[in-house]
Phi, psi and omega in degrees: 000341179302308166318293164325322158296302166351276186320295184318327191300286192324286201302326152348280210277314164327307194262344167281298155333321174298339187283327166261155164247176200265028187208081207055026167079002175314111180300107153315116171304313172218185191265355190266337157311287186317305204273003189269309168307320174285335175280342155297299182303308191276313169317323187277315189294311167312337166307295191295318165302340181273332167304336217274137181283103184264356145337280191289338150274008158287324182284328194263352174271347144307322184280344167256020175278295177329307177291342187268277192339317179256021166074330190304156202266163172243129177230125175244132177209152164198218184253153144057227174307339181276335162326284191311323196282335175288314169337282186308310149336294163297309196299336188275336193275324190253351174241282191313298197295343182276315184277356173267332221252307189094332172269152179276126174288135183244106206218145179204135174266120208293321222262342181261025188231084174303330189297313173288305177294353190270326184305295190309329169271351180274324193258357177225259162217183183290328184316323200253018185280343163262345203255328175315312162326299179290325169308347186264331198262310211282157202221134155324117179110346201279150170267159179231136152205127180249139185244130188212148160260332186285315187082027189218003207283116175322308185287347198261326167303312179291340163303319162305340179251007164253353178294304191277339187255004189258339166091014170273157169271143212252142151202151197220127174250132178228172174267303206256241184280143202276350175006261165333308164317305158313327183267348192268155185096016153300097170248046155072000000 
């Protein structure tokens, strides 16, 4: 009975919510406006997917396969929304992919240990929140994967420089500036 009530409540609420956007409560005139927005959004996502560099994605998969085969650690991290994406990626790699393959991925996201991050940020500087964790955990041949919309965050760039200098394999998924992308690919 409770599920039926929730479904009925959603049918009443959703159309009313669609009449407003989150940017200033400007009223949409019709559901056609919403359908147009949805169609444009889907077209934008499809356009972005069509431009993904397939060869680079295949190369990244090969790096992850080699790390899995050789028992290397995979460290993933980012800031803000990219931190959430890094956490989700490690969850999928550590659970989903590991379940499917039988052998477990050795993976860890550096942005999930809030106590460690805040201690480093407070006692040293925010620029060190990832590099100091890598100093404790990483070994030559391990993999560092970072995600960044800007591609130029100082804490990510510093961690990459250290990883490249210490013989780790580095990969970056970036959106804007190419600093990280230009420094990716260190193989020791």
